PDB file of C-alpha atoms in Angstrom:
ATOM      1  CA  MET A   1       0.000   0.000   0.000  1.00  0.00           C
ATOM      2  CA  THR A   2       1.413   3.379  -0.986  1.00  0.00           C
ATOM      3  CA  ALA A   3       1.357   6.449   1.245  1.00  0.00           C
ATOM      4  CA  GLU A   4      -1.168   8.042  -1.113  1.00  0.00           C
ATOM      5  CA  THR A   5      -3.499   5.032  -0.924  1.00  0.00           C
ATOM      6  CA  ALA A   6      -3.209   4.943   2.857  1.00  0.00           C
ATOM      7  CA  GLY A   7      -3.846   8.691   2.999  1.00  0.00           C
ATOM      8  CA  GLN A   8      -7.008   8.357   0.930  1.00  0.00           C
ATOM      9  CA  ALA A   9      -8.236   5.513   3.138  1.00  0.00           C
ATOM     10  CA  LEU A  10      -7.524   7.565   6.266  1.00  0.00           C
ATOM     11  CA  ALA A  11      -9.366  10.545   4.765  1.00  0.00           C
ATOM     12  CA  ALA A  12     -12.450   8.355   4.302  1.00  0.00           C
ATOM     13  CA  VAL A  13     -12.161   7.057   7.875  1.00  0.00           C
ATOM     14  CA  ASN A  14     -11.870  10.639   9.115  1.00  0.00           C
ATOM     15  CA  ALA A  15     -14.995  11.614   7.188  1.00  0.00           C
ATOM     16  CA  ALA A  16     -16.828   8.722   8.862  1.00  0.00           C
ATOM     17  CA  LEU A  17     -15.565   9.926  12.248  1.00  0.00           C
ATOM     18  CA  ASN A  18     -16.827  13.453  11.471  1.00  0.00           C
ATOM     19  CA  LEU A  19     -20.215  12.060  10.521  1.00  0.00           C
ATOM     20  CA  THR A  20     -20.286   9.950  13.685  1.00  0.00           C
ATOM     21  CA  CYS A  21     -19.412  12.965  15.797  1.00  0.00           C
ATOM     22  CA  THR A  22     -22.129  15.059  14.126  1.00  0.00           C
ATOM     23  CA  VAL A  23     -24.797  12.413  14.761  1.00  0.00           C
ATOM     24  CA  LEU A  24     -23.692  11.934  18.380  1.00  0.00           C
ATOM     25  CA  LEU A  25     -23.658  15.689  19.044  1.00  0.00           C
ATOM     26  CA  LEU A  26     -27.184  16.071  17.698  1.00  0.00           C
ATOM     27  CA  ALA A  27     -28.411  13.026  19.626  1.00  0.00           C
ATOM     28  CA  GLY A  28     -26.697  14.242  22.795  1.00  0.00           C
ATOM     29  CA  PHE A  29     -28.342  17.639  22.454  1.00  0.00           C
ATOM     30  CA  ARG A  30     -31.753  16.051  21.978  1.00  0.00           C
ATOM     31  CA  LEU A  31     -31.235  13.758  24.964  1.00  0.00           C
ATOM     32  CA  ILE A  32     -30.171  16.503  27.376  1.00  0.00           C
ATOM     33  CA  ARG A  33     -33.187  18.578  26.307  1.00  0.00           C
ATOM     34  CA  ARG A  34     -35.330  15.590  27.322  1.00  0.00           C
ATOM     35  CA  GLY A  35     -33.491  15.282  30.644  1.00  0.00           C
ATOM     36  CA  GLU A  36     -31.915  11.940  29.765  1.00  0.00           C
ATOM     37  CA  VAL A  37     -28.545  12.705  31.346  1.00  0.00           C
ATOM     38  CA  ARG A  38     -27.012   9.208  31.216  1.00  0.00           C
ATOM     39  CA  LYS A  39     -27.799   8.742  27.532  1.00  0.00           C
ATOM     40  CA  HIS A  40     -26.569  12.281  26.857  1.00  0.00           C
ATOM     41  CA  ARG A  41     -23.306  11.470  28.618  1.00  0.00           C
ATOM     42  CA  ARG A  42     -22.820   8.339  26.493  1.00  0.00           C
ATOM     43  CA  CYS A  43     -23.378  10.287  23.290  1.00  0.00           C
ATOM     44  CA  MET A  44     -20.977  13.015  24.326  1.00  0.00           C
ATOM     45  CA  VAL A  45     -18.271  10.530  25.347  1.00  0.00           C
ATOM     46  CA  GLY A  46     -18.715   9.012  21.893  1.00  0.00           C
ATOM     47  CA  ALA A  47     -18.439  12.434  20.239  1.00  0.00           C
ATOM     48  CA  VAL A  48     -15.258  13.251  22.183  1.00  0.00           C
ATOM     49  CA  THR A  49     -13.825   9.833  21.318  1.00  0.00           C
ATOM     50  CA  ALA A  50     -14.658  10.210  17.620  1.00  0.00           C
ATOM     51  CA  SER A  51     -13.125  13.688  17.570  1.00  0.00           C
ATOM     52  CA  ALA A  52      -9.969  12.593  19.387  1.00  0.00           C
ATOM     53  CA  LEU A  53      -9.545   9.624  17.065  1.00  0.00           C
ATOM     54  CA  PHE A  54     -10.129  11.943  14.115  1.00  0.00           C
ATOM     55  CA  LEU A  55      -7.352  14.240  15.307  1.00  0.00           C
ATOM     56  CA  VAL A  56      -4.860  11.382  15.696  1.00  0.00           C
ATOM     57  CA  LEU A  57      -5.706   9.889  12.297  1.00  0.00           C
ATOM     58  CA  TYR A  58      -5.678  13.323  10.646  1.00  0.00           C
ATOM     59  CA  LEU A  59      -2.117  13.861  11.878  1.00  0.00           C
ATOM     60  CA  VAL A  60      -1.130  10.413  10.592  1.00  0.00           C
ATOM     61  CA  ARG A  61      -2.733  11.146   7.208  1.00  0.00           C
ATOM     62  CA  PHE A  62      -1.055  14.552   7.036  1.00  0.00           C
ATOM     63  CA  SER A  63       2.331  13.007   7.825  1.00  0.00           C
ATOM     64  CA  LEU A  64       1.822  10.519   4.972  1.00  0.00           C
ATOM     65  CA  THR A  65       0.476  12.793   2.243  1.00  0.00           C
ATOM     66  CA  GLY A  66       0.761  16.425   3.368  1.00  0.00           C
ATOM     67  CA  THR A  67      -1.731  19.005   2.176  1.00  0.00           C
ATOM     68  CA  HIS A  68      -3.936  18.628  -0.880  1.00  0.00           C
ATOM     69  CA  THR A  69      -4.557  21.220  -3.555  1.00  0.00           C
ATOM     70  CA  PHE A  70      -8.147  22.030  -4.397  1.00  0.00           C
ATOM     71  CA  GLU A  71      -8.631  21.283  -8.115  1.00  0.00           C
ATOM     72  CA  GLY A  72     -12.024  22.921  -8.665  1.00  0.00           C
ATOM     73  CA  PRO A  73     -12.821  26.075 -10.644  1.00  0.00           C
ATOM     74  CA  ALA A  74     -11.790  29.472  -9.274  1.00  0.00           C
ATOM     75  CA  THR A  75     -15.305  30.521  -8.273  1.00  0.00           C
ATOM     76  CA  VAL A  76     -15.851  27.329  -6.276  1.00  0.00           C
ATOM     77  CA  ARG A  77     -12.286  27.554  -4.930  1.00  0.00           C
ATOM     78  CA  ARG A  78     -13.072  30.885  -3.251  1.00  0.00           C
ATOM     79  CA  ILE A  79     -16.081  29.398  -1.450  1.00  0.00           C
ATOM     80  CA  TYR A  80     -14.079  26.298  -0.542  1.00  0.00           C
ATOM     81  CA  LEU A  81     -11.241  28.377   0.918  1.00  0.00           C
ATOM     82  CA  VAL A  82     -13.610  30.511   3.013  1.00  0.00           C
ATOM     83  CA  ILE A  83     -15.201  27.386   4.456  1.00  0.00           C
ATOM     84  CA  LEU A  84     -11.815  25.685   4.910  1.00  0.00           C
ATOM     85  CA  PHE A  85     -10.356  28.701   6.727  1.00  0.00           C
ATOM     86  CA  SER A  86     -13.348  29.022   9.059  1.00  0.00           C
ATOM     87  CA  HIS A  87     -13.248  25.255   9.638  1.00  0.00           C
ATOM     88  CA  MET A  88      -9.554  25.362  10.590  1.00  0.00           C
ATOM     89  CA  VAL A  89      -9.892  28.351  12.923  1.00  0.00           C
ATOM     90  CA  LEU A  90     -12.931  26.940  14.695  1.00  0.00           C
ATOM     91  CA  ALA A  91     -11.412  23.439  14.871  1.00  0.00           C
ATOM     92  CA  ALA A  92      -8.495  24.915  16.789  1.00  0.00           C
ATOM     93  CA  ALA A  93     -10.877  26.882  19.006  1.00  0.00           C
ATOM     94  CA  VAL A  94     -13.169  23.944  19.812  1.00  0.00           C
ATOM     95  CA  VAL A  95     -10.410  21.836  21.398  1.00  0.00           C
ATOM     96  CA  PRO A  96      -9.946  24.026  24.500  1.00  0.00           C
ATOM     97  CA  LEU A  97     -13.720  24.517  24.735  1.00  0.00           C
ATOM     98  CA  VAL A  98     -14.319  20.762  24.850  1.00  0.00           C
ATOM     99  CA  LEU A  99     -11.471  20.289  27.321  1.00  0.00           C
ATOM    100  CA  ARG A 100     -13.025  22.977  29.526  1.00  0.00           C
ATOM    101  CA  LEU A 101     -16.417  21.234  29.330  1.00  0.00           C
ATOM    102  CA  LEU A 102     -14.791  17.990  30.447  1.00  0.00           C
ATOM    103  CA  HIS A 103     -13.033  19.804  33.297  1.00  0.00           C
ATOM    104  CA  LEU A 104     -16.307  21.347  34.465  1.00  0.00           C
ATOM    105  CA  LEU A 105     -17.943  17.925  34.436  1.00  0.00           C
ATOM    106  CA  ARG A 106     -15.117  16.364  36.381  1.00  0.00           C
ATOM    107  CA  HIS A 107     -15.621  18.991  39.082  1.00  0.00           C
ATOM    108  CA  ARG A 108     -19.407  18.566  38.942  1.00  0.00           C
ATOM    109  CA  ARG A 109     -20.000  22.179  37.867  1.00  0.00           C
ATOM    110  CA  PHE A 110     -23.056  21.337  35.807  1.00  0.00           C
ATOM    111  CA  LYS A 111     -24.495  24.850  35.480  1.00  0.00           C
ATOM    112  CA  ALA A 112     -21.211  26.243  34.163  1.00  0.00           C
ATOM    113  CA  HIS A 113     -20.933  23.217  31.872  1.00  0.00           C
ATOM    114  CA  GLY A 114     -24.405  23.920  30.467  1.00  0.00           C
ATOM    115  CA  ARG A 115     -23.644  27.594  29.870  1.00  0.00           C
ATOM    116  CA  LEU A 116     -20.428  26.808  28.011  1.00  0.00           C
ATOM    117  CA  ALA A 117     -22.022  23.923  26.094  1.00  0.00           C
ATOM    118  CA  ARG A 118     -24.558  26.353  24.587  1.00  0.00           C
ATOM    119  CA  TRP A 119     -21.644  28.106  22.846  1.00  0.00           C
ATOM    120  CA  THR A 120     -19.525  25.039  22.191  1.00  0.00           C
ATOM    121  CA  LEU A 121     -22.160  22.850  20.527  1.00  0.00           C
ATOM    122  CA  PRO A 122     -22.773  25.075  17.479  1.00  0.00           C
ATOM    123  CA  VAL A 123     -19.037  25.543  16.953  1.00  0.00           C
ATOM    124  CA  TRP A 124     -18.343  21.825  17.283  1.00  0.00           C
ATOM    125  CA  LEU A 125     -21.210  20.969  14.928  1.00  0.00           C
ATOM    126  CA  TYR A 126     -19.954  23.508  12.393  1.00  0.00           C
ATOM    127  CA  VAL A 127     -16.476  21.997  12.518  1.00  0.00           C
ATOM    128  CA  SER A 128     -17.840  18.466  12.069  1.00  0.00           C
ATOM    129  CA  VAL A 129     -20.150  19.348   9.191  1.00  0.00           C
ATOM    130  CA  THR A 130     -17.625  21.533   7.368  1.00  0.00           C
ATOM    131  CA  GLY A 131     -15.076  18.737   7.789  1.00  0.00           C
ATOM    132  CA  LEU A 132     -17.433  16.570   5.741  1.00  0.00           C
ATOM    133  CA  PHE A 133     -17.766  19.352   3.178  1.00  0.00           C
ATOM    134  CA  VAL A 134     -13.976  19.698   2.865  1.00  0.00           C
ATOM    135  CA  TYR A 135     -13.582  15.937   2.450  1.00  0.00           C
ATOM    136  CA  TYR A 136     -16.282  15.818  -0.226  1.00  0.00           C
ATOM    137  CA  MET A 137     -14.802  18.742  -2.145  1.00  0.00           C
ATOM    138  CA  LEU A 138     -11.236  17.390  -2.044  1.00  0.00           C
ATOM    139  CA  TYR A 139     -11.848  13.695  -2.642  1.00  0.00           C
ATOM    140  CA  HIS A 140     -15.118  13.433  -4.541  1.00  0.00           C
ATOM    141  CA  ALA A 141     -16.371  16.628  -6.190  1.00  0.00           C
ATOM    142  CA  TYR A 142     -13.008  17.730  -7.625  1.00  0.00           C
ATOM    143  CA  GLY A 143     -10.598  14.999  -6.501  1.00  0.00           C
TER     144      GLY A 143
END
């Protein structure tokens, strides 16, 4: 297996992890709104796990294949780059937010956790969904 083949396989796995995270975040939100705390916790542990695994595998993929050039037309490229840039900035920002949420939980500060989660959830969802968009654009639409 070449590095390029492995990189493409890892990109597909990472897309699946992004999709998994998105589904778990939405389910977790729905469950906490219903007051189903234990089920919510399971979903959120799954979302954190999927995101952490994504990060590890993304770094492995990057070390194998580096960055990829977007091959689409210039008009689409502009849109792609705006979404990619916002995705990258918010992906970096969501890591400390999630770590803070976990810290608040560990110290049983549920009200503070809930307040921060209201801001973190939309950012985390955006990062997960735009990660799928980036994957699709790079590997399927123009890849």
